[in-house]
Coordinates of C-alpha atoms and ligand atoms in Angstrom, one line a residue:
M1 CA -5.6 -28.4 -10.0
A2 CA -6.0 -31.3 -10.7
G3 CA -3.0 -33.4 -11.3
M4 CA -0.7 -30.5 -11.3
R5 CA 2.1 -31.3 -8.9
C6 CA 4.9 -29.4 -6.9
R7 CA 8.2 -28.7 -9.3
K8 CA 9.9 -29.2 -6.5
C9 CA 8.8 -32.5 -4.3
H10 CA 6.6 -33.1 -6.6
A11 CA 3.9 -34.1 -3.8
P12 CA 0.0 -32.2 -5.2
A13 CA -0.1 -28.9 -6.4
V14 CA -2.1 -25.8 -4.4
I15 CA -0.5 -23.3 -6.7
N16 CA -0.1 -23.6 -10.5
M17 CA 0.9 -19.6 -11.5
R18 CA 0.6 -20.0 -15.4
H19 CA 2.7 -16.9 -16.3
H20 CA 6.4 -18.6 -14.1
K21 CA 5.2 -21.9 -15.2
L22 CA 5.4 -22.5 -11.9
A23 CA 3.3 -25.5 -9.7
L24 CA 3.8 -25.8 -6.3
C25 CA 2.9 -27.5 -3.0
A26 CA 1.8 -25.2 0.2
E27 CA 5.1 -25.7 1.8
H28 CA 6.8 -24.9 -1.8
Y29 CA 4.6 -21.4 -2.2
L30 CA 5.4 -20.5 1.2
E31 CA 9.2 -20.8 -0.1
W32 CA 9.0 -19.6 -2.9
F33 CA 6.5 -16.0 -1.8
V34 CA 9.4 -15.7 1.0
A35 CA 11.7 -15.5 -1.0
Q36 CA 10.0 -13.4 -4.9
T37 CA 9.9 -10.7 -1.1
Q38 CA 13.2 -10.5 -0.3
R39 CA 13.8 -10.6 -4.2
A40 CA 12.2 -7.7 -4.8
I41 CA 13.4 -6.1 -2.0
E42 CA 17.4 -6.4 -3.0
K43 CA 16.5 -5.5 -7.2
Y44 CA 14.5 -1.8 -6.2
H45 CA 17.4 -1.8 -3.0
M46 CA 14.0 -0.3 -0.7
F47 CA 15.9 -1.0 2.5
G48 CA 17.7 -3.9 4.4
P49 CA 19.0 -5.7 7.9
E50 CA 20.2 -2.4 9.5
H51 CA 17.1 -0.4 9.1
R52 CA 13.7 0.4 11.1
V53 CA 10.2 0.1 7.7
L54 CA 7.3 1.3 8.9
V55 CA 4.3 -1.1 7.3
A56 CA 0.7 0.9 7.2
V57 CA -2.0 -2.1 7.5
S58 CA -4.9 -2.0 7.4
G59 CA -5.8 -5.0 8.5
G60 CA -6.8 -6.3 4.8
K61 CA -5.2 -9.3 3.2
D62 CA -2.6 -7.2 2.0
S63 CA -0.6 -5.6 4.3
L64 CA -1.5 -8.0 6.6
T65 CA 0.5 -10.7 4.2
L66 CA 3.3 -7.7 4.4
W67 CA 4.0 -7.1 8.1
D68 CA 3.9 -11.0 7.7
V69 CA 6.9 -11.3 5.4
L70 CA 8.5 -8.7 6.9
L71 CA 8.8 -10.2 10.1
Q72 CA 10.1 -13.8 8.5
L73 CA 12.6 -12.6 6.6
G74 CA 13.8 -10.4 9.9
Y75 CA 13.3 -7.3 8.7
Q76 CA 12.8 -4.6 12.1
A77 CA 8.9 -3.9 11.0
D78 CA 6.9 -1.9 12.9
G79 CA 2.8 -1.5 11.9
L80 CA 1.0 1.6 11.7
Y81 CA -3.1 1.4 11.8
I82 CA -5.7 4.7 10.9
D83 CA -7.9 3.8 12.1
L84 CA -10.9 6.1 9.8
G85 CA -14.2 5.5 11.3
I86 CA -15.6 3.8 8.5
D87 CA -18.9 2.1 9.7
G88 CA -20.3 1.1 6.4
G89 CA -24.1 -0.9 8.8
F90 CA -20.7 -3.4 9.6
G91 CA -18.6 -1.8 11.2
Y92 CA -15.4 -1.7 8.6
S93 CA -12.5 0.3 10.4
K94 CA -14.3 -1.6 13.8
I95 CA -13.5 -5.1 12.1
S96 CA -10.2 -4.8 10.7
R97 CA -8.2 -2.8 14.0
E98 CA -9.3 -6.1 15.5
K99 CA -8.0 -8.0 12.4
V100 CA -5.0 -5.9 13.7
L101 CA -4.9 -6.1 17.1
A102 CA -4.8 -9.7 16.7
F103 CA -2.1 -9.7 13.9
H104 CA 0.2 -7.7 16.7
A105 CA -0.9 -9.8 19.9
Q106 CA 1.0 -12.7 17.8
H107 CA 4.0 -10.3 17.3
P108 CA 4.5 -8.5 21.1
D109 CA 8.4 -7.8 19.8
R110 CA 7.5 -5.4 17.3
Q111 CA 5.6 -2.0 17.9
L112 CA 1.9 -1.0 16.4
H113 CA 0.8 3.0 16.2
I114 CA -2.2 3.5 16.1
V115 CA -3.9 6.8 15.0
D116 CA -7.5 6.6 15.2
V117 CA -8.7 9.8 13.4
R118 CA -11.6 11.1 15.0
E119 CA -9.9 10.9 18.7
T120 CA -6.4 12.6 17.8
Y121 CA -8.9 15.2 14.9
G122 CA -12.1 15.6 16.1
E123 CA -14.3 14.0 13.8
S124 CA -13.9 10.7 11.4
V125 CA -13.1 10.4 7.7
P126 CA -16.1 10.5 6.2
E127 CA -17.7 13.1 9.2
V128 CA -14.6 14.9 7.4
A129 CA -16.2 13.9 3.9
R130 CA -19.9 14.9 4.4
R131 CA -19.1 18.5 5.7
T132 CA -15.5 19.6 3.5
R133 CA -16.6 20.3 -0.3
R134 CA -13.9 18.3 -0.6
G135 CA -15.9 15.5 0.0
R136 CA -18.8 15.5 -2.0
G137 CA -19.9 12.6 -3.2
K138 CA -17.6 9.6 -1.8
P139 CA -15.0 10.3 1.3
C140 CA -12.1 8.7 -1.3
S141 CA -10.2 11.5 -1.8
V142 CA -10.4 13.3 1.9
C143 CA -9.5 9.6 2.9
G144 CA -6.2 9.6 1.0
L145 CA -5.5 13.0 1.7
I146 CA -5.8 12.2 5.8
K147 CA -4.1 8.5 4.9
R148 CA -1.3 10.0 3.6
H149 CA -0.6 12.7 6.1
I150 CA -0.9 10.4 8.9
M151 CA 1.5 7.7 7.6
N152 CA 3.5 10.4 6.3
R153 CA 4.2 12.0 9.6
V154 CA 4.4 8.8 12.2
A155 CA 7.0 6.8 9.2
R156 CA 8.7 10.8 10.3
E157 CA 8.3 11.4 14.0
G158 CA 9.1 7.9 14.6
G159 CA 12.0 8.0 12.2
Y160 CA 12.1 5.1 10.2
Y161 CA 13.7 4.3 6.9
A162 CA 10.6 3.4 5.2
L163 CA 7.3 3.4 4.5
A164 CA 5.4 0.4 3.2
T165 CA 2.3 -1.0 1.6
G166 CA 1.1 -3.4 0.7
H167 CA -0.2 -2.8 -3.3
N168 CA 0.2 -5.8 -5.5
L169 CA 0.4 -6.4 -9.4
D170 CA -3.1 -5.9 -9.9
D171 CA -2.9 -2.7 -8.5
E172 CA -0.4 -1.2 -9.5
A173 CA -0.7 -1.8 -13.3
A174 CA -4.8 -1.1 -12.5
V175 CA -3.7 2.1 -11.5
L176 CA -0.9 2.1 -14.3
F177 CA -3.8 1.7 -16.8
Q178 CA -5.7 4.8 -15.8
N179 CA -2.7 6.6 -16.1
V180 CA -1.8 5.7 -19.5
L181 CA -5.3 6.2 -20.5
H182 CA -5.2 9.6 -19.6
W183 CA -1.7 10.4 -19.8
Q184 CA -0.6 11.3 -16.6
T185 CA 2.6 11.9 -17.9
G186 CA 3.5 13.7 -14.0
Y187 CA 2.2 9.8 -11.5
L188 CA 3.8 7.6 -14.8
A189 CA 6.7 9.7 -13.7
R190 CA 6.4 8.6 -10.2
Q191 CA 4.9 5.0 -10.4
A192 CA 7.5 3.1 -8.5
P193 CA 7.9 0.5 -6.9
V194 CA 10.0 3.0 -4.7
L195 CA 9.7 6.9 -4.0
E196 CA 12.6 7.8 -2.6
E197 CA 12.4 10.3 0.4
G198 CA 11.4 13.5 -0.8
E199 CA 11.7 17.2 1.4
G200 CA 9.1 17.1 4.1
L201 CA 7.9 13.4 2.5
A202 CA 9.0 9.7 4.0
R203 CA 10.2 7.4 1.6
K204 CA 7.9 4.7 0.3
V205 CA 8.2 1.1 -1.1
K206 CA 6.1 -1.9 -2.3
P207 CA 7.7 -5.3 -2.0
L208 CA 4.8 -6.8 -2.8
C209 CA 4.2 -4.8 -6.3
R210 CA 5.2 -7.8 -8.4
F211 CA 2.5 -10.5 -6.6
Y212 CA -0.5 -10.5 -8.7
E213 CA -3.3 -10.1 -6.2
R214 CA -4.4 -14.3 -6.2
E215 CA -0.9 -15.4 -4.8
V216 CA -0.8 -13.0 -2.3
A217 CA -4.3 -14.3 -1.4
A218 CA -2.8 -17.5 -1.6
Y219 CA -0.4 -16.8 0.8
A220 CA -2.7 -15.8 3.7
L221 CA -4.3 -18.8 3.2
L222 CA -1.6 -20.5 3.5
R223 CA 0.0 -19.1 6.3
G224 CA -3.6 -18.6 8.2
I225 CA -3.3 -14.8 8.5
D226 CA -6.5 -13.6 10.0
Y227 CA -7.7 -10.4 7.6
I228 CA -10.6 -8.6 7.0
Y229 CA -12.7 -10.0 3.7
E230 CA -14.5 -7.3 3.6
E231 CA -14.0 -4.4 0.9
C232 CA -14.7 -1.0 2.2
P233 CA -17.7 0.2 1.8
Y234 CA -17.1 3.2 -0.5
S235 CA -14.7 1.3 -2.7
V236 CA -17.6 0.6 -4.8
G237 CA -17.4 1.8 -8.2
A238 CA -14.7 3.0 -8.1
K239 CA -12.2 3.4 -10.8
T240 CA -9.6 1.7 -9.8
I241 CA -11.6 -1.5 -9.7
Y242 CA -13.3 -1.4 -12.9
Y243 CA -10.0 -0.9 -14.8
K244 CA -8.4 -4.2 -12.9
E245 CA -11.6 -6.3 -14.2
L246 CA -10.6 -4.8 -17.6
L247 CA -7.1 -5.8 -17.2
N248 CA -8.9 -9.9 -16.1
Q249 CA -10.6 -10.0 -18.7
L250 CA -6.7 -9.4 -20.8
E251 CA -5.4 -11.5 -18.2
L252 CA -7.9 -14.8 -19.1
K253 CA -7.2 -14.3 -23.0
S254 CA -2.9 -14.0 -22.0
P255 CA -2.0 -14.9 -19.4
G256 CA 0.9 -12.9 -17.8
A257 CA -0.4 -9.9 -19.7
K258 CA -0.2 -8.0 -16.1
H259 CA 2.8 -9.1 -15.0
Q260 CA 4.1 -7.9 -19.1
F261 CA 2.2 -4.4 -19.2
Y262 CA 4.0 -3.4 -15.7
L263 CA 7.8 -4.9 -15.4
Q264 CA 8.4 -3.9 -18.3
F265 CA 6.3 -0.5 -17.8
L266 CA 9.5 0.0 -15.5
E267 CA 11.1 -1.6 -16.7
A268 CA 11.5 0.3 -20.5
R269 CA 11.6 3.8 -18.1
K270 CA 14.7 2.7 -15.9
R271 CA 16.9 2.5 -19.3
G272 CA 15.0 6.2 -20.2
R273 CA 13.4 4.2 -23.8
I274 CA 10.3 6.6 -21.8
T275 CA 11.3 9.5 -20.2
F276 CA 8.1 11.5 -17.9
T277 CA 9.3 15.5 -17.0
E278 CA 7.2 15.2 -13.6
D279 CA 4.7 18.2 -13.2
R280 CA 6.5 21.5 -13.6
E281 CA 4.4 22.2 -9.9
A282 CA 6.7 19.5 -8.0
A283 CA 9.0 21.8 -8.1
E284 CA 7.5 24.6 -6.5
L285 CA 6.9 22.6 -3.1
H286 CA 7.0 24.3 0.2
P287 CA 6.4 24.2 3.7
C288 CA 2.6 24.1 5.2
E289 CA 2.3 27.0 7.8
R290 CA 1.0 25.2 10.1
C291 CA 1.9 21.3 9.5
G292 CA 5.1 21.8 8.4
Q293 CA 5.0 19.0 5.4
P294 CA 5.1 20.0 2.6
T295 CA 2.8 21.6 -0.6
T296 CA 2.1 24.0 -3.1
A297 CA -0.8 25.9 -1.8
P298 CA 0.6 29.4 -0.6
G299 CA -0.2 29.2 3.1
L300 CA -1.7 25.8 4.7
C301 CA -2.1 22.3 2.8
A302 CA -5.5 20.5 1.1
F303 CA -4.7 18.1 5.0
C304 CA -4.8 21.3 7.2
R305 CA -7.5 23.2 4.9
L306 CA -10.0 20.4 5.6
W307 CA -10.1 21.8 9.6
E308 CA -9.4 24.8 9.1
G309 CA -11.6 26.6 12.6
R310 CA -11.9 23.6 13.6
E311 CA -8.1 22.6 14.3
K312 CA -6.6 21.6 17.5
T313 CA -3.1 22.3 17.7
P314 CA -1.0 19.3 16.2
Q315 CA 0.2 17.0 18.6
P316 CA 2.9 14.9 17.6
L317 CA 1.3 11.2 16.3
V318 CA 4.6 9.2 17.4
A319 CA 5.8 11.0 20.8
T320 CA 8.5 9.0 22.3
S321 CA 10.0 5.6 20.7
E322 CA 10.3 4.6 24.5
S323 CA 5.8 6.0 25.2
V324 CA 4.1 3.7 22.7
E325 CA 3.4 0.4 23.2
Ligands
LIG401 S1 -9.9 5.8 0.3 FE1 -12.2 5.5 0.0 FE2 -9.9 4.0 -0.1 FE3 -10.7 5.3 2.6 S2 -13.0 5.9 1.7 FE4 -12.4 3.7 2.5 S3 -12.1 3.3 -0.9 S4 -10.9 3.3 2.8 S5 -8.3 2.2 -0.6
LIG402 ZN1 6.3 -29.1 -3.4
LIG403 ZN1 -0.8 21.2 6.8

């Protein structure tokens, strides 16, 4: 960055975005980041000021940045923290919960929903993973299933217009790369900044999907957002991390490669230059007999099958909007 100047005010720059040919000072970078988020929200018709939005916060930089930016933009954004009960030798869930609570303490006018998996269902994510076939090896498949179920339930029971997640460009490009390598046409049809509401499924949006991970990190740092630096202990060795590394090598040689890869995919699909048909089973969804969420399985959905034989009666996760702190 030595010697680089902010394009707007000529003060020393704190970040240089080669793919945008743009260097900015701290003040103008924060301004740019917030304005770019607003542009993405409008471009993809994510939500408006009249809508209540639920932000899934993990305590990491991406999700807390998202909540922070949405609040700065004046959106009605509430938080949802899911306590997975993961320790990893350093108290991963405990620390991340503290970070989320500390952030929320600065925004007491907004709601924070906390769902503790062990308190609600009787076992933490690693415990369910150890007990069930699906969790053999790594708990990520079980964890993803549980998180999706809870996010969807809280979004719907709480009457939110959309569920927002902090996925950034590096995440999206890695998933796209993975899906292309395996020609996962069903996933390729659905990977998008906005997933419209489906039967029993909340509308999902990703307002940070056009920012590089380092841009989100720079925002969090400059705003002084206190987040958990450690990744989930189970993320080590994840396939997406490997794909991220490959894309980083590409990016090094060809700045802007990830940006182009992801955004040109979206553009080409939008213009009908590439088309994918959804998996056929997607049309055969019906409500789970127990929880009512859509499933392709007969009877119980995969989430409810995790707790078969030991289930408590499902309680609403959002009791009433007044009773939630
Ligand atoms: S799925 Fe797996 Fe993550 Fe769950 S167990 Fe950790 S790494 S948190 S995104
Ligand atoms: Zn400046
Ligand atoms: Zn179910």
